[in-house]
Each structure stands twice: as structure tokens, then as C-alpha cells.
mmCIF file of C-alpha atoms and ligand atoms in Angstrom:
data_model
loop_
_atom_site.group_PDB
_atom_site.id
_atom_site.type_symbol
_atom_site.label_atom_id
_atom_site.label_comp_id
_atom_site.label_asym_id
_atom_site.label_seq_id
_atom_site.Cartn_x
_atom_site.Cartn_y
_atom_site.Cartn_z
ATOM 1 C CA MET A 1 104.803 63.567 92.160
ATOM 2 C CA ILE A 2 103.259 67.004 92.369
ATOM 3 C CA ARG A 3 105.302 69.548 90.422
ATOM 4 C CA ILE A 4 105.224 73.184 91.566
ATOM 5 C CA GLN A 5 106.831 76.295 90.104
ATOM 6 C CA VAL A 6 107.250 79.464 92.166
ATOM 7 C CA PRO A 7 108.591 82.805 90.899
ATOM 8 C CA ALA A 8 111.342 84.921 92.390
ATOM 9 C CA THR A 9 110.176 88.102 94.056
ATOM 10 C CA SER A 10 111.616 91.535 94.662
ATOM 11 C CA ALA A 11 110.207 93.122 97.806
ATOM 12 C CA ASN A 12 109.962 96.712 99.051
ATOM 13 C CA LEU A 13 110.598 98.254 95.590
ATOM 14 C CA GLY A 14 112.434 100.966 97.535
ATOM 15 C CA PRO A 15 109.932 102.675 99.843
ATOM 16 C CA GLY A 16 107.304 99.938 100.278
ATOM 17 C CA PHE A 17 108.983 98.243 103.232
ATOM 18 C CA ASP A 18 107.168 95.003 104.148
ATOM 19 C CA SER A 19 104.263 95.897 101.842
ATOM 20 C CA LEU A 20 105.139 96.152 98.123
ATOM 21 C CA GLY A 21 106.543 93.273 96.072
ATOM 22 C CA ILE A 22 106.770 92.038 92.523
ATOM 23 C CA ALA A 23 107.027 88.559 91.004
ATOM 24 C CA LEU A 24 109.893 88.071 88.542
ATOM 25 C CA THR A 25 110.522 85.578 85.749
ATOM 26 C CA LEU A 26 113.076 83.427 87.575
ATOM 27 C CA ARG A 27 111.598 80.270 89.066
ATOM 28 C CA ASN A 28 112.212 77.505 91.559
ATOM 29 C CA GLU A 29 110.769 74.084 90.822
ATOM 30 C CA VAL A 30 109.739 71.595 93.480
ATOM 31 C CA TRP A 31 108.473 68.033 93.155
ATOM 32 C CA MET A 32 106.782 66.534 96.190
ATOM 33 C CA GLU A 33 105.004 63.410 97.394
ATOM 34 C CA GLU A 34 104.028 61.959 100.745
ATOM 35 C CA SER A 35 106.349 59.323 102.076
ATOM 36 C CA ASP A 36 107.195 57.423 105.282
ATOM 37 C CA ALA A 37 110.284 59.528 105.926
ATOM 38 C CA LEU A 38 111.753 62.855 104.854
ATOM 39 C CA SER A 39 114.118 62.862 101.895
ATOM 40 C CA VAL A 40 115.390 65.946 100.087
ATOM 41 C CA THR A 41 117.220 65.952 96.761
ATOM 42 C CA CYS A 42 118.551 69.138 95.210
ATOM 43 C CA LYS A 43 119.015 68.782 91.450
ATOM 44 C CA ASP A 44 121.283 71.816 91.134
ATOM 45 C CA GLY A 45 123.567 70.764 93.972
ATOM 46 C CA ALA A 46 122.775 73.790 96.187
ATOM 47 C CA ALA A 47 123.436 73.238 99.903
ATOM 48 C CA VAL A 48 119.822 73.069 101.080
ATOM 49 C CA PRO A 49 118.930 71.539 104.469
ATOM 50 C CA LYS A 50 118.039 67.858 104.145
ATOM 51 C CA ASP A 51 116.499 67.481 107.596
ATOM 52 C CA GLU A 52 113.323 68.808 109.198
ATOM 53 C CA SER A 53 114.698 72.351 109.062
ATOM 54 C CA ASN A 54 114.141 72.264 105.272
ATOM 55 C CA LEU A 55 111.835 75.201 104.623
ATOM 56 C CA ILE A 56 109.636 73.383 102.101
ATOM 57 C CA PHE A 57 109.080 70.606 104.640
ATOM 58 C CA ARG A 58 108.459 73.066 107.490
ATOM 59 C CA ALA A 59 105.845 74.933 105.465
ATOM 60 C CA ALA A 60 104.145 71.701 104.409
ATOM 61 C CA LYS A 61 104.088 70.520 108.027
ATOM 62 C CA ARG A 62 102.569 73.832 109.171
ATOM 63 C CA LEU A 63 99.720 73.315 106.733
ATOM 64 C CA TYR A 64 99.198 69.708 107.845
ATOM 65 C CA ASP A 65 99.229 70.827 111.503
ATOM 66 C CA ARG A 66 96.764 73.598 110.756
ATOM 67 C CA CYS A 67 94.453 71.028 109.172
ATOM 68 C CA GLY A 68 94.888 68.637 112.088
ATOM 69 C CA ARG A 69 96.640 66.066 109.915
ATOM 70 C CA HIS A 70 99.822 64.107 110.606
ATOM 71 C CA LEU A 71 102.642 64.397 108.054
ATOM 72 C CA PRO A 72 104.820 61.286 108.313
ATOM 73 C CA GLY A 73 107.385 62.424 105.765
ATOM 74 C CA LEU A 74 107.862 63.909 102.336
ATOM 75 C CA ARG A 75 109.953 63.133 99.303
ATOM 76 C CA ILE A 76 111.101 66.524 98.039
ATOM 77 C CA VAL A 77 113.090 67.289 94.896
ATOM 78 C CA GLN A 78 114.245 70.890 94.422
ATOM 79 C CA LEU A 79 115.617 72.765 91.423
ATOM 80 C CA ASN A 80 116.612 76.288 92.384
ATOM 81 C CA GLY A 81 116.534 78.951 89.692
ATOM 82 C CA ILE A 82 116.366 81.706 92.314
ATOM 83 C CA PRO A 83 119.736 82.631 93.869
ATOM 84 C CA MET A 84 119.661 81.988 97.624
ATOM 85 C CA ALA A 85 120.000 84.700 100.318
ATOM 86 C CA ARG A 86 120.252 87.426 97.683
ATOM 87 C CA GLY A 87 117.028 89.363 98.337
ATOM 88 C CA LEU A 88 115.113 87.644 95.530
ATOM 89 C CA GLY A 89 112.599 85.716 97.607
ATOM 90 C CA SER A 90 114.191 82.274 97.672
ATOM 91 C CA SER A 91 112.848 81.589 101.194
ATOM 92 C CA SER A 92 109.358 82.680 100.272
ATOM 93 C CA ALA A 93 109.491 80.474 97.185
ATOM 94 C CA CYS A 94 110.220 77.460 99.430
ATOM 95 C CA ILE A 95 107.413 78.385 101.826
ATOM 96 C CA VAL A 96 104.918 78.836 98.990
ATOM 97 C CA ALA A 97 105.977 75.577 97.326
ATOM 98 C CA GLY A 98 105.582 73.689 100.620
ATOM 99 C CA LEU A 99 102.144 75.161 101.262
ATOM 100 C CA LEU A 100 100.800 74.675 97.746
ATOM 101 C CA GLY A 101 102.096 71.122 97.564
ATOM 102 C CA ALA A 102 100.762 70.162 100.995
ATOM 103 C CA ASN A 103 97.405 71.736 100.260
ATOM 104 C CA ARG A 104 97.128 69.717 97.060
ATOM 105 C CA LEU A 105 98.194 66.506 98.844
ATOM 106 C CA LEU A 106 95.337 67.026 101.310
ATOM 107 C CA GLY A 107 92.801 67.699 98.570
ATOM 108 C CA GLY A 108 92.766 71.498 98.832
ATOM 109 C CA PRO A 109 91.385 72.250 102.297
ATOM 110 C CA LEU A 110 92.721 75.834 102.300
ATOM 111 C CA GLY A 111 91.568 78.518 99.890
ATOM 112 C CA ARG A 112 93.777 81.138 98.235
ATOM 113 C CA ARG A 113 93.321 83.793 100.934
ATOM 114 C CA GLU A 114 94.180 81.312 103.698
ATOM 115 C CA LEU A 115 97.331 80.293 101.833
ATOM 116 C CA ILE A 116 98.347 83.957 101.503
ATOM 117 C CA ASP A 117 97.782 84.468 105.247
ATOM 118 C CA LEU A 118 99.666 81.338 106.264
ATOM 119 C CA ALA A 119 102.613 82.072 103.953
ATOM 120 C CA ALA A 120 102.982 85.585 105.405
ATOM 121 C CA ALA A 121 102.709 84.252 108.960
ATOM 122 C CA ILE A 122 105.546 81.785 108.338
ATOM 123 C CA GLU A 123 107.764 84.378 106.583
ATOM 124 C CA GLY A 124 106.929 87.150 109.054
ATOM 125 C CA HIS A 125 105.961 89.708 106.399
ATOM 126 C CA PRO A 126 103.837 89.468 103.235
ATOM 127 C CA ASP A 127 105.862 91.417 100.647
ATOM 128 C CA ASN A 128 107.587 88.370 99.105
ATOM 129 C CA THR A 129 105.025 85.659 99.822
ATOM 130 C CA THR A 130 102.024 87.469 98.315
ATOM 131 C CA PRO A 131 103.616 88.137 94.898
ATOM 132 C CA ALA A 132 105.074 84.615 94.902
ATOM 133 C CA LEU A 133 101.514 83.281 95.190
ATOM 134 C CA GLU A 134 99.630 85.891 93.177
ATOM 135 C CA GLY A 135 102.107 87.192 90.587
ATOM 136 C CA GLY A 136 102.356 90.768 89.333
ATOM 137 C CA LEU A 137 102.866 93.747 91.583
ATOM 138 C CA THR A 138 101.274 93.162 94.950
ATOM 139 C CA VAL A 139 100.323 95.596 97.667
ATOM 140 C CA SER A 140 99.798 93.855 101.030
ATOM 141 C CA ALA A 141 98.748 94.987 104.491
ATOM 142 C CA VAL A 142 98.449 92.741 107.547
ATOM 143 C CA GLU A 143 95.479 93.435 109.818
ATOM 144 C CA THR A 144 94.878 91.183 112.831
ATOM 145 C CA GLY A 145 96.659 88.257 111.236
ATOM 146 C CA ARG A 146 94.970 88.542 107.851
ATOM 147 C CA VAL A 147 96.660 89.780 104.682
ATOM 148 C CA TYR A 148 94.637 92.290 102.665
ATOM 149 C CA SER A 149 96.210 92.483 99.211
ATOM 150 C CA VAL A 150 95.773 93.350 95.568
ATOM 151 C CA SER A 151 97.780 91.983 92.650
ATOM 152 C CA LEU A 152 98.184 94.435 89.787
ATOM 153 C CA PRO A 153 99.696 94.016 86.328
ATOM 154 C CA VAL A 154 102.986 95.845 85.711
ATOM 155 C CA THR A 155 103.484 98.157 82.759
ATOM 156 C CA GLY A 156 105.211 96.496 79.798
ATOM 157 C CA ARG A 157 107.294 99.649 79.345
ATOM 158 C CA ILE A 158 109.941 98.438 81.778
ATOM 159 C CA ARG A 159 112.144 95.425 82.472
ATOM 160 C CA PHE A 160 114.164 94.679 85.593
ATOM 161 C CA VAL A 161 117.966 94.482 85.497
ATOM 162 C CA LEU A 162 119.219 92.436 88.447
ATOM 163 C CA PHE A 163 122.690 93.103 89.838
ATOM 164 C CA ILE A 164 123.393 89.937 91.827
ATOM 165 C CA PRO A 165 126.482 90.135 94.064
ATOM 166 C CA PRO A 166 128.805 87.244 94.839
ATOM 167 C CA PHE A 167 127.947 87.373 98.558
ATOM 168 C CA GLU A 168 124.877 86.540 100.643
ATOM 169 C CA LEU A 169 123.024 88.726 103.130
ATOM 170 C CA LYS A 170 120.630 87.107 105.572
ATOM 171 C CA THR A 171 117.359 88.960 106.073
ATOM 172 C CA GLU A 172 117.691 88.630 109.854
ATOM 173 C CA LYS A 173 120.994 90.514 109.808
ATOM 174 C CA ALA A 174 119.650 93.146 107.398
ATOM 175 C CA ARG A 175 116.657 93.732 109.713
ATOM 176 C CA SER A 176 118.847 93.948 112.822
ATOM 177 C CA VAL A 177 120.439 97.227 111.640
ATOM 178 C CA LEU A 178 117.103 99.062 111.308
ATOM 179 C CA PRO A 179 116.095 101.639 113.929
ATOM 180 C CA PRO A 180 113.118 100.895 116.223
ATOM 181 C CA GLN A 181 111.406 104.221 115.450
ATOM 182 C CA TYR A 182 111.102 106.757 112.650
ATOM 183 C CA SER A 183 110.119 110.414 112.539
ATOM 184 C CA ARG A 184 106.800 111.578 111.105
ATOM 185 C CA GLY A 185 108.778 113.238 108.305
ATOM 186 C CA ASP A 186 110.373 109.943 107.311
ATOM 187 C CA ALA A 187 107.028 108.116 107.558
ATOM 188 C CA VAL A 188 105.373 110.629 105.228
ATOM 189 C CA TYR A 189 108.365 110.521 102.884
ATOM 190 C CA ASN A 190 107.949 106.748 102.493
ATOM 191 C CA LEU A 191 104.148 106.636 102.460
ATOM 192 C CA SER A 192 104.015 109.046 99.544
ATOM 193 C CA ARG A 193 106.669 107.232 97.567
ATOM 194 C CA ALA A 194 105.276 103.743 98.169
ATOM 195 C CA ALA A 195 101.900 104.885 96.854
ATOM 196 C CA LEU A 196 103.598 106.619 93.924
ATOM 197 C CA MET A 197 105.586 103.458 93.120
ATOM 198 C CA ALA A 198 102.506 101.223 92.989
ATOM 199 C CA ALA A 199 100.525 103.698 90.891
ATOM 200 C CA SER A 200 103.434 104.352 88.511
ATOM 201 C CA LEU A 201 104.286 100.690 87.888
ATOM 202 C CA PHE A 202 100.621 99.978 87.223
ATOM 203 C CA SER A 203 99.958 102.976 84.995
ATOM 204 C CA GLY A 204 103.271 103.101 83.124
ATOM 205 C CA ARG A 205 104.185 106.599 84.369
ATOM 206 C CA VAL A 206 107.847 105.586 84.374
ATOM 207 C CA GLU A 207 109.095 109.164 84.711
ATOM 208 C CA ASN A 208 108.031 108.942 88.381
ATOM 209 C CA LEU A 209 110.247 105.959 89.211
ATOM 210 C CA ARG A 210 113.389 107.913 90.057
ATOM 211 C CA ALA A 211 111.530 109.724 92.830
ATOM 212 C CA ALA A 212 109.419 106.701 93.747
ATOM 213 C CA VAL A 213 112.388 104.442 94.628
ATOM 214 C CA GLN A 214 113.647 106.831 97.317
ATOM 215 C CA ASP A 215 113.265 105.609 100.876
ATOM 216 C CA ARG A 216 114.204 106.532 104.433
ATOM 217 C CA ILE A 217 113.061 103.351 106.218
ATOM 218 C CA HIS A 218 115.625 100.704 105.297
ATOM 219 C CA GLN A 219 117.963 101.354 102.368
ATOM 220 C CA PRO A 220 120.129 104.035 104.041
ATOM 221 C CA TYR A 221 120.668 101.812 107.109
ATOM 222 C CA ARG A 222 121.601 98.772 105.041
ATOM 223 C CA ALA A 223 124.030 100.541 102.725
ATOM 224 C CA GLY A 224 127.049 99.446 104.755
ATOM 225 C CA LEU A 225 126.076 95.773 104.427
ATOM 226 C CA ILE A 226 126.362 95.772 100.622
ATOM 227 C CA ALA A 227 129.888 96.316 99.321
ATOM 228 C CA HIS A 228 129.959 98.448 96.130
ATOM 229 C CA ARG A 229 126.312 99.422 96.557
ATOM 230 C CA ASP A 230 126.940 103.101 95.752
ATOM 231 C CA ASP A 231 129.069 102.180 92.709
ATOM 232 C CA VAL A 232 126.351 99.912 91.317
ATOM 233 C CA PHE A 233 123.680 102.575 91.851
ATOM 234 C CA ARG A 234 125.862 105.187 90.125
ATOM 235 C CA ILE A 235 126.688 102.922 87.173
ATOM 236 C CA SER A 236 123.034 101.949 86.694
ATOM 237 C CA TYR A 237 121.941 105.603 86.607
ATOM 238 C CA GLU A 238 124.773 106.590 84.284
ATOM 239 C CA LEU A 239 123.552 103.896 81.890
ATOM 240 C CA GLY A 240 119.927 105.049 81.943
ATOM 241 C CA SER A 241 118.171 103.333 84.876
ATOM 242 C CA LEU A 242 114.713 104.774 85.483
ATOM 243 C CA GLY A 243 114.963 103.914 89.176
ATOM 244 C CA THR A 244 117.352 101.733 91.184
ATOM 245 C CA TYR A 245 116.685 100.121 94.557
ATOM 246 C CA VAL A 246 117.936 97.385 96.886
ATOM 247 C CA SER A 247 115.801 94.278 96.307
ATOM 248 C CA GLY A 248 114.101 93.199 99.529
ATOM 249 C CA ALA A 249 116.629 93.117 102.336
ATOM 250 C CA GLY A 250 119.449 92.967 99.738
ATOM 251 C CA PRO A 251 122.082 92.384 98.628
ATOM 252 C CA THR A 252 120.771 92.243 95.017
ATOM 253 C CA ILE A 253 120.248 95.660 93.440
ATOM 254 C CA VAL A 254 117.521 96.165 90.829
ATOM 255 C CA ALA A 255 117.495 98.798 88.094
ATOM 256 C CA MET A 256 114.225 99.404 86.292
ATOM 257 C CA ALA A 257 114.940 100.116 82.624
ATOM 258 C CA GLU A 258 113.027 100.984 79.462
ATOM 259 C CA ALA A 259 112.098 97.590 78.014
ATOM 260 C CA ASP A 260 114.032 98.014 74.773
ATOM 261 C CA GLY A 261 117.194 99.195 76.571
ATOM 262 C CA ALA A 262 117.366 96.692 79.422
ATOM 263 C CA GLU A 263 119.663 94.118 77.794
ATOM 264 C CA ARG A 264 122.019 96.877 76.675
ATOM 265 C CA LEU A 265 122.076 98.384 80.179
ATOM 266 C CA ALA A 266 122.874 94.975 81.693
ATOM 267 C CA ALA A 267 125.687 94.255 79.228
ATOM 268 C CA GLN A 268 127.267 97.711 79.515
ATOM 269 C CA ALA A 269 127.004 97.618 83.314
ATOM 270 C CA ALA A 270 128.805 94.275 83.406
ATOM 271 C CA THR A 271 131.650 95.737 81.347
ATOM 272 C CA ARG A 272 131.813 98.859 83.514
ATOM 273 C CA MET A 273 131.865 96.868 86.748
ATOM 274 C CA GLU A 274 134.678 94.694 85.477
ATOM 275 C CA ARG A 275 136.651 97.766 84.426
ATOM 276 C CA GLU A 276 136.133 99.356 87.857
ATOM 277 C CA GLY A 277 137.209 96.189 89.698
ATOM 278 C CA ILE A 278 133.748 95.321 91.060
ATOM 279 C CA ALA A 279 134.288 91.585 90.890
ATOM 280 C CA GLY A 280 131.911 88.649 90.855
ATOM 281 C CA TRP A 281 128.600 90.443 90.291
ATOM 282 C CA ARG A 282 126.241 88.953 87.690
ATOM 283 C CA THR A 283 123.728 91.002 85.734
ATOM 284 C CA ARG A 284 120.549 89.493 84.399
ATOM 285 C CA VAL A 285 117.357 90.853 82.906
ATOM 286 C CA ALA A 286 113.958 89.692 84.163
ATOM 287 C CA ASP A 287 110.364 90.676 83.544
ATOM 288 C CA ALA A 288 107.483 91.028 85.919
ATOM 289 C CA ASP A 289 105.800 87.604 86.153
ATOM 290 C CA PRO A 290 102.032 87.987 85.985
ATOM 291 C CA HIS A 291 101.225 84.417 87.047
ATOM 292 C CA GLY A 292 102.525 83.544 90.486
ATOM 293 C CA ALA A 293 103.045 80.010 91.746
ATOM 294 C CA GLU A 294 101.546 77.148 89.775
ATOM 295 C CA ILE A 295 101.024 73.427 90.219
ATOM 296 C CA LEU A 296 102.040 72.060 86.820
ATOM 297 C CA ALA A 297 101.404 68.334 86.926
ATOM 298 C CA GLU A 298 101.001 65.323 89.162
HETATM 299 N N1 HSE B 1 110.623 93.598 103.629
HETATM 300 C C1 HSE B 1 111.669 92.698 104.020
HETATM 301 C C2 HSE B 1 112.868 93.475 104.496
HETATM 302 C C3 HSE B 1 112.029 91.849 102.850
HETATM 303 O O1 HSE B 1 113.222 94.447 103.858
HETATM 304 O O2 HSE B 1 113.452 93.109 105.510
HETATM 305 C C4 HSE B 1 112.938 90.753 103.233
HETATM 306 O O3 HSE B 1 112.662 89.616 102.519
#
């Protein structure tokens, strides 16, 4: 079977709504082979769809359709290291795994840019799918159906402390609370900070991150969907976060920390949250993943 690994991703990075994203060192693994019928096995016991609504299958079928080929069925085995519906790119990881696997099964008809375009088209925005494929910090813009993107390395000065809540938040719901229009002031506020975020993560100017995470496009409107959000932000800053933001559509919250203090921040935050009665949240430290999705073996 083809074996594929895909990294978790953290989108938006605060102000870069639907454009900035970063790959992280948590991974999903998928094994796949063509078969007469569809069968899905999940090694970690997660409740993933076993029918044709399975996202890995849907993505694979989209690629077959695009290439004018019939997909009779697939044998899929999943091992999920990325928490589901937590704003860490689990859906994008499935889409990317399905596309990469299908492309390999067909002998590689689509090139890298076409895979990036197709992944974003299926997901609806490119800020998780591009870093899942490319690794690093990615800046993406969609222009007439094509994704124009750059993948940049992330400074080694920081690590990412993930605050993963015990509840899910579906992206669709988190998008439904956003306003249809924004003022020019808010647009400029976010444009400047999104550019500052990308340049600062690339260059290592970590003193900019506290300003660069600020945003007026999505985080303020989603605050009410994430219980204890303000407490987690406050605790992370009290313990030395360089910049804290809601990961993707949430509900996970990410604190960027000096590399040598990240484990300490995570451990102290866990103690503080327990003491303050913020139950069920897990903290975990991850790094930026420079590699992106990989086919490991066949
Ligand atoms: N940019 C998207 C959002 C990420 O914030 O809705 C969701 O995966």
C-alpha cells in the first residue's frame, strides 16, 4: 500500500485570514490502495466516516474524475495524530492525503502546482492545504482559481505551544458568525499585520509577534464560540508568550514562545488552567514542520 504522512497546520496566524498558514510537527498517516470497493479502517479508533463521504476518498475521487479515470474503490487505513475539528488542519490533511495517494496510484499525472490548486478548491481556501503540501510558513493568494504561494522557513527562535480544548468547533459554524463586510480601517489593520507576521516569522524578529497576531477580521467575532478563550490568552501572556492567536477557525489557541522556554510555558500553563478550573484542555509543544506531506513507501 502507499503510505502517506501529512502534517497538521495552523492557519491565519492571527491576521492572515484565508492566506497565511504554517505546517506543524503533528502528523496523520494514511495507507491506500485501489480496490473493488471502499473500505476504511481507523487505527486509532476515531469516528471517521466509512462511506463515500470519507474525505480521503472524496479527494481521491476528485483527482480521478479530473483525470477522466474511474475509481472503483479504495482500501484506506488512517492513523490520526492531528486532533479533529480543533483548528489544526485535520480536514486538509485528509484532502492532501487523498490527492497525493490518488496521484501516485495514477502514475503522477498532476504536478505540484495542480495539486495545490485542487486541494484549495476542495477545502475552499488555501491557508491549511498549501502548508500541508509544502511545509513551512506559506503565504497563499487565489487568483482565478489558481493558488499563487510561497513556502518560507520559520525562524528556529520560536516553538508553538498548542492549547487544545476538550470541545470541537466546525469551520462552517465559525465562518457563519463573520460579517459580510469590513471597513477600510479594519482591512488596513489586518493587511499590515499579516505582512508583518510573515516577515517576522521568516526573519526571526520575534519582538514583532505581539503586534503581528492582532486581527479585526475573525478572532473578535469568534471569541464567543471558544469557552475560556480570554483566560487562555491571559495565562499564555502572563507566562511569556510572544504572541497568541486562535488557530485557524479555532478552537485551539496557539502561543508562540521562545524555543528554550516553550516546554516550561506549556507545563506551567497546564498547572494554572487546572488551578483556575479550566478543565479538559491539553497543552502540547510543536515545531514548524519544514517538509510538508510525503509519500513514504509503497
Ligand atoms: N481561514 C479559515 C478560517 C481556516 O478561519 O475560517 C479554517 O480552516
